[in-house]
Every structure is written in C-alpha cells, then in structure tokens.
Amino acid sequence: MDRSELAGFLRSRRERVGPREAGLAPGGRRQTPGLRRAEVALLAGISVDYYIRLEQGCGPRPSGQVLTALGRALRLSDDESDYLLGFAGRPPPRPSREVPGNVLRLLERLDAVPAMVINVRYDVLAWNRMLTALIGDLAEAPPERRNTLRWLFSGRLDEDKRALARRCVADLRASGRYPEDPAVREIVAELSAASPEFAALWAAREVEVQRTLTKRAVHPVAGELELDCEILPVPGTDQRVVLYTAAPGSLSRRGLELLRDG
C-alpha cells in the first residue's frame, strides 16, 4: 500500500469539504480550508489519533470498513470511494497488452465507427480501419508513440483539450494502478517531467472514471467533427474499447460517412 498517496488523497479531500456541508457548525475561525482532522474522525467514527496517523502516512493498512466510513465523512463520489477502497488491498485487473480475440473481431465488424482498444495507461493496443481514416495509420508509429496521453500533452492545450486532459488524468488516477504498476508509474513520471500541465493536474488528485467523453477536431476530408467517445471496459483486463460516434443527422455523422465511403 502506498501510504503517502493515501495520506495526500485524504488531505486533499478533507480540505475540500466545509463544516456546513458535513452537517457541522463552523466553530470559530479556521486556519485552513475544509474540515479539521478531529471532525473527520468524529464523522467516520474512528479515533483522532488513528486518523492523524493515516494523514501522516503511518500505521497499518486500514480496513474496508474504515475507508468506507471515511468516504462518507468526506462526501466522496462513487469513483472516489472506489479509489479509496483500493487502499484496503483490492487487487487491480490483470495488466495485459494482448487484446482478446473476441474484441479484435468486434473491431473488424465496426465498419462505420472509429474504434480502438486502450489499456490503463492509454496505450493504443488495437484499432480498426475507421480509426485509421480518422487519425492516420498508427502502424507507421513506433509502439511507444501509440499513447493518447503523450499525444494530448505534446502540444499546447486549448480550452477543449484542457478539459479533456483533466478528465483523462483523473481517470488514470482512478484506475488505482499508481504506483504499484511500473508501467503507470513510468508514464506519470515521464509526463510530469515533460509537461507542467500534466504535473499540475496529477498533483490535484482528482479521481473520476471516464465512461463518455466528447472530442472536437477538424479533419481534412470530414471537416469539423464533434464526436462522442463511449468507453467500455473489457472484463478481466485493464483494457477498454473506445468508440467514436456522432449524433444522427449531424454534420459530424455525415463526416464519418465520408470517411467510411472514402
């Protein structure tokens, strides 16, 4: 268990919750924002000393019961609660770069929808013909460059990309694979050193599993595109299928049809 990560996460979430939100009286002047440690301990039904040790990165691994109580006290979202429970020792999905055969066959059948398979660190492991038509032939890029986080943080982030970047970084942390997974630790270290934007987003410790995203782009053939990205987990692995779709009757749908027929 990474005690320093648990400590940092608890501190960041405690500072985010005000006493009134937690059903407590403000209780005089506060030197720092958010709840006091004693208030979190009271709300979670644990001793103040035990909670202080958790925020200091000390003590034994907390139980799922304690972490569930802390999640309620800190008013965590479902994704944040799941992330917190990971510190109780829940094993993450098995990492793999081999895409299951049934998923590869699914990609082949999606002849009107750009689709790809990514793993927990956003490496692109497989893709279909429509994705090639949309973004170019990934087979021409070396495997280490087939990573959507590297693409995202390689240039300037405009407003749309900044919102997308925040959600992707929150999703990476929500996987619960950092820092135990060396591959995830490696890309976090790489991007933190190369991109101040990534470093700031990672330090914010936001946690949110991504299920649907919206991406906007200008394609030389299809024109302006606004695509919904549906992200579907592959059971038993750390992989996900990403599908790019457009609203019926929209110019973006017509753009995808141009790519399909081209």
Short mmCIF file of C-alpha atoms in Angstrom, two decimals:
data_model
loop_
_atom_site.label_atom_id
_atom_site.label_comp_id
_atom_site.label_asym_id
_atom_site.label_seq_id
_atom_site.Cartn_x
_atom_site.Cartn_y
_atom_site.Cartn_z
CA MET A 1 0.00 0.00 0.00
CA ASP A 2 1.26 3.47 -0.88
CA ARG A 3 0.75 5.28 2.43
CA SER A 4 1.93 8.63 1.10
CA GLU A 5 -0.65 8.52 -1.70
CA LEU A 6 -3.42 7.64 0.76
CA ALA A 7 -2.29 10.45 3.07
CA GLY A 8 -2.23 13.00 0.26
CA PHE A 9 -5.63 11.92 -1.02
CA LEU A 10 -7.23 12.19 2.43
CA ARG A 11 -5.74 15.64 3.00
CA SER A 12 -6.89 16.92 -0.38
CA ARG A 13 -10.44 15.69 0.17
CA ARG A 14 -10.64 16.93 3.77
CA GLU A 15 -9.68 20.43 2.63
CA ARG A 16 -12.44 20.34 0.02
CA VAL A 17 -15.36 19.77 2.45
CA GLY A 18 -16.65 22.61 4.59
CA PRO A 19 -18.20 22.01 8.02
CA ARG A 20 -21.66 23.12 6.90
CA GLU A 21 -21.58 20.58 4.03
CA ALA A 22 -20.79 17.88 6.59
CA GLY A 23 -23.61 18.97 8.89
CA LEU A 24 -21.33 20.60 11.47
CA ALA A 25 -21.25 24.08 12.95
CA PRO A 26 -18.35 26.22 11.64
CA GLY A 27 -16.97 26.52 15.18
CA GLY A 28 -14.89 29.71 15.04
CA ARG A 29 -12.02 30.84 12.87
CA ARG A 30 -10.19 28.22 10.81
CA GLN A 31 -6.58 28.50 9.74
CA THR A 32 -7.01 26.15 6.76
CA PRO A 33 -9.97 25.41 4.47
CA GLY A 34 -12.16 22.38 4.95
CA LEU A 35 -12.73 20.09 7.90
CA ARG A 36 -10.45 19.67 10.86
CA ARG A 37 -8.89 16.23 11.40
CA ALA A 38 -10.88 15.79 14.59
CA GLU A 39 -14.10 16.47 12.69
CA VAL A 40 -13.32 13.84 10.05
CA ALA A 41 -12.54 11.32 12.79
CA LEU A 42 -15.82 12.15 14.55
CA LEU A 43 -17.86 11.77 11.36
CA ALA A 44 -16.14 8.48 10.48
CA GLY A 45 -16.38 7.05 13.98
CA ILE A 46 -12.64 6.50 14.43
CA SER A 47 -10.12 7.95 16.87
CA VAL A 48 -8.46 11.26 16.11
CA ASP A 49 -5.03 9.70 16.66
CA TYR A 50 -5.74 6.97 14.12
CA TYR A 51 -6.90 9.46 11.51
CA ILE A 52 -3.87 11.70 12.10
CA ARG A 53 -1.60 8.71 11.54
CA LEU A 54 -3.37 7.98 8.25
CA GLU A 55 -2.76 11.55 7.07
CA GLN A 56 0.87 11.25 8.16
CA GLY A 57 1.35 8.06 6.15
CA CYS A 58 1.78 5.92 9.26
CA GLY A 59 0.05 2.95 10.80
CA PRO A 60 -1.32 -0.33 9.43
CA ARG A 61 -3.38 -0.80 6.29
CA PRO A 62 -6.91 0.49 7.00
CA SER A 63 -9.82 -1.89 6.62
CA GLY A 64 -12.53 -1.54 4.01
CA GLN A 65 -14.96 -0.64 6.80
CA VAL A 66 -12.78 2.28 7.94
CA LEU A 67 -12.26 3.52 4.37
CA THR A 68 -15.99 3.30 3.65
CA ALA A 69 -16.68 5.40 6.75
CA LEU A 70 -14.05 7.94 5.68
CA GLY A 71 -15.58 8.09 2.21
CA ARG A 72 -18.93 9.01 3.73
CA ALA A 73 -17.37 11.57 6.08
CA LEU A 74 -15.50 13.23 3.23
CA ARG A 75 -18.55 13.13 0.93
CA LEU A 76 -16.69 11.31 -1.82
CA SER A 77 -18.18 10.49 -5.20
CA ASP A 78 -18.70 6.84 -6.14
CA ASP A 79 -15.49 6.84 -8.20
CA GLU A 80 -13.53 8.47 -5.38
CA SER A 81 -14.94 5.95 -2.89
CA ASP A 82 -13.89 3.07 -5.13
CA TYR A 83 -10.42 4.57 -5.41
CA LEU A 84 -10.19 4.93 -1.63
CA LEU A 85 -11.30 1.33 -1.10
CA GLY A 86 -8.41 0.22 -3.28
CA PHE A 87 -6.10 1.04 -0.38
CA ALA A 88 -7.71 -1.81 1.59
CA GLY A 89 -5.94 -4.24 -0.72
CA ARG A 90 -8.38 -4.87 -3.56
CA PRO A 91 -6.35 -6.40 -6.43
CA PRO A 92 -6.49 -4.42 -9.70
CA PRO A 93 -7.36 -6.10 -13.03
CA ARG A 94 -4.61 -8.15 -14.64
CA PRO A 95 -2.43 -5.99 -16.93
CA SER A 96 -2.03 -7.23 -20.49
CA ARG A 97 -1.04 -5.94 -23.91
CA GLU A 98 -2.67 -8.89 -25.67
CA VAL A 99 -6.15 -7.95 -26.86
CA PRO A 100 -8.68 -10.82 -26.58
CA GLY A 101 -9.66 -12.35 -29.91
CA ASN A 102 -13.36 -11.58 -29.47
CA VAL A 103 -12.54 -7.89 -29.00
CA LEU A 104 -10.42 -7.87 -32.17
CA ARG A 105 -13.31 -9.42 -34.09
CA LEU A 106 -15.61 -6.73 -32.73
CA LEU A 107 -13.30 -4.00 -34.06
CA GLU A 108 -13.38 -5.61 -37.52
CA ARG A 109 -17.18 -5.60 -37.58
CA LEU A 110 -17.42 -1.92 -36.67
CA ASP A 111 -17.01 -0.69 -40.23
CA ALA A 112 -18.87 2.63 -39.70
CA VAL A 113 -17.48 3.60 -36.30
CA PRO A 114 -13.87 4.52 -35.45
CA ALA A 115 -12.79 2.29 -32.58
CA MET A 116 -9.66 1.36 -30.66
CA VAL A 117 -8.56 -0.58 -27.61
CA ILE A 118 -6.52 1.18 -24.92
CA ASN A 119 -5.02 -0.08 -21.67
CA VAL A 120 -4.94 1.61 -18.28
CA ARG A 121 -2.07 3.95 -19.24
CA TYR A 122 -3.75 4.92 -22.52
CA ASP A 123 -1.53 2.89 -24.84
CA VAL A 124 -3.40 2.10 -28.08
CA LEU A 125 -3.25 -1.68 -28.47
CA ALA A 126 -5.56 -2.25 -31.46
CA TRP A 127 -7.69 -0.21 -33.85
CA ASN A 128 -9.94 -0.58 -36.88
CA ARG A 129 -9.95 0.83 -40.41
CA MET A 130 -12.23 3.72 -39.47
CA LEU A 131 -9.85 4.92 -36.78
CA THR A 132 -7.05 4.93 -39.36
CA ALA A 133 -9.27 7.05 -41.61
CA LEU A 134 -9.93 9.41 -38.72
CA ILE A 135 -6.44 9.94 -37.24
CA GLY A 136 -3.97 8.23 -39.62
CA ASP A 137 -2.24 4.86 -39.71
CA LEU A 138 -0.94 4.03 -36.25
CA ALA A 139 1.02 1.11 -37.69
CA GLU A 140 3.51 3.67 -39.01
CA ALA A 141 4.27 4.93 -35.48
CA PRO A 142 6.56 3.04 -33.10
CA PRO A 143 4.66 1.31 -30.28
CA GLU A 144 5.89 3.74 -27.62
CA ARG A 145 4.31 6.64 -29.53
CA ARG A 146 0.90 4.97 -29.68
CA ASN A 147 -0.28 6.59 -26.50
CA THR A 148 -3.10 9.10 -26.32
CA LEU A 149 -1.78 10.83 -23.18
CA ARG A 150 1.53 11.53 -24.93
CA TRP A 151 -0.38 12.97 -27.89
CA LEU A 152 -2.57 15.10 -25.65
CA PHE A 153 0.28 16.63 -23.64
CA SER A 154 2.73 17.05 -26.52
CA GLY A 155 1.38 20.46 -27.55
CA ARG A 156 -0.47 23.48 -26.27
CA LEU A 157 -3.74 22.79 -24.51
CA ASP A 158 -6.65 24.94 -25.69
CA GLU A 159 -9.88 25.12 -23.67
CA ASP A 160 -11.34 21.91 -25.11
CA LYS A 161 -8.11 19.96 -24.74
CA ARG A 162 -7.58 21.24 -21.21
CA ALA A 163 -10.98 19.91 -20.14
CA LEU A 164 -10.24 16.59 -21.84
CA ALA A 165 -6.79 16.43 -20.24
CA ARG A 166 -8.23 16.97 -16.76
CA ARG A 167 -10.69 14.12 -17.22
CA CYS A 168 -8.08 11.75 -18.63
CA VAL A 169 -5.66 12.40 -15.77
CA ALA A 170 -8.48 11.89 -13.25
CA ASP A 171 -9.30 8.62 -15.00
CA LEU A 172 -5.67 7.47 -14.88
CA ARG A 173 -5.56 8.02 -11.13
CA ALA A 174 -8.97 6.37 -10.69
CA SER A 175 -7.54 3.12 -12.07
CA GLY A 176 -5.80 2.58 -8.72
CA ARG A 177 -2.73 1.28 -10.56
CA TYR A 178 -0.36 4.01 -9.38
CA PRO A 179 2.29 3.49 -8.06
CA GLU A 180 2.22 -0.32 -7.88
CA ASP A 181 2.12 -0.77 -11.66
CA PRO A 182 5.62 0.10 -13.03
CA ALA A 183 4.20 0.98 -16.47
CA VAL A 184 1.77 3.50 -15.00
CA ARG A 185 4.44 4.89 -12.67
CA GLU A 186 6.73 5.31 -15.68
CA ILE A 187 4.31 7.37 -17.76
CA VAL A 188 3.32 9.51 -14.78
CA ALA A 189 6.98 10.32 -14.13
CA GLU A 190 7.64 10.96 -17.83
CA LEU A 191 4.70 13.31 -18.34
CA SER A 192 5.19 15.07 -15.00
CA ALA A 193 8.75 15.96 -16.08
CA ALA A 194 7.80 16.93 -19.63
CA SER A 195 4.52 18.78 -19.08
CA PRO A 196 3.78 21.33 -16.33
CA GLU A 197 0.10 20.97 -17.22
CA PHE A 198 0.17 17.24 -16.54
CA ALA A 199 2.15 17.73 -13.33
CA ALA A 200 -0.42 20.22 -12.02
CA LEU A 201 -3.36 18.01 -12.90
CA TRP A 202 -1.75 14.96 -11.32
CA ALA A 203 -0.96 16.88 -8.14
CA ALA A 204 -4.66 17.88 -7.86
CA ARG A 205 -5.50 14.20 -7.16
CA GLU A 206 -8.83 14.30 -8.97
CA VAL A 207 -10.46 10.89 -9.33
CA GLU A 208 -13.13 10.15 -11.95
CA VAL A 209 -13.62 7.08 -14.12
CA GLN A 210 -14.35 8.14 -17.69
CA ARG A 211 -17.25 6.45 -19.45
CA THR A 212 -18.22 9.07 -22.03
CA LEU A 213 -16.15 11.92 -23.46
CA THR A 214 -16.71 14.49 -26.21
CA LYS A 215 -13.92 15.29 -28.63
CA ARG A 216 -13.79 18.03 -31.26
CA ALA A 217 -11.44 18.05 -34.23
CA VAL A 218 -11.06 19.30 -37.78
CA HIS A 219 -10.41 16.58 -40.37
CA PRO A 220 -9.04 17.41 -43.85
CA VAL A 221 -11.78 15.32 -45.51
CA ALA A 222 -14.60 15.10 -42.98
CA GLY A 223 -14.38 18.72 -41.82
CA GLU A 224 -15.34 19.79 -38.29
CA LEU A 225 -16.24 16.83 -36.10
CA GLU A 226 -17.84 16.61 -32.69
CA LEU A 227 -17.69 13.00 -31.58
CA ASP A 228 -18.96 11.20 -28.50
CA CYS A 229 -16.44 8.71 -27.15
CA GLU A 230 -18.02 5.74 -25.42
CA ILE A 231 -15.52 3.90 -23.22
CA LEU A 232 -16.39 0.27 -22.49
CA PRO A 233 -14.33 -1.96 -20.15
CA VAL A 234 -13.08 -5.35 -21.34
CA PRO A 235 -13.92 -7.73 -18.45
CA GLY A 236 -10.97 -9.38 -16.71
CA THR A 237 -8.36 -6.99 -18.11
CA ASP A 238 -7.23 -3.38 -17.72
CA GLN A 239 -8.30 -2.71 -21.32
CA ARG A 240 -11.16 -0.62 -22.69
CA VAL A 241 -12.80 -0.23 -26.08
CA VAL A 242 -13.23 3.38 -27.21
CA LEU A 243 -15.97 4.03 -29.78
CA TYR A 244 -16.34 7.34 -31.64
CA THR A 245 -19.93 8.12 -32.62
CA ALA A 246 -21.86 11.17 -33.84
CA ALA A 247 -25.47 12.25 -33.38
CA PRO A 248 -27.87 11.07 -36.11
CA GLY A 249 -28.42 13.67 -38.82
CA SER A 250 -25.50 15.81 -37.67
CA LEU A 251 -22.70 17.16 -39.85
CA SER A 252 -20.32 15.02 -37.80
CA ARG A 253 -22.29 11.88 -38.70
CA ARG A 254 -22.04 12.88 -42.35
CA GLY A 255 -18.31 13.36 -41.88
CA LEU A 256 -17.94 9.82 -40.54
CA GLU A 257 -19.90 8.53 -43.51
CA LEU A 258 -17.46 10.31 -45.83
CA LEU A 259 -14.58 8.56 -44.07
CA ARG A 260 -16.33 5.20 -44.33
CA ASP A 261 -17.04 5.57 -48.04
CA GLY A 262 -13.70 7.14 -48.93
#
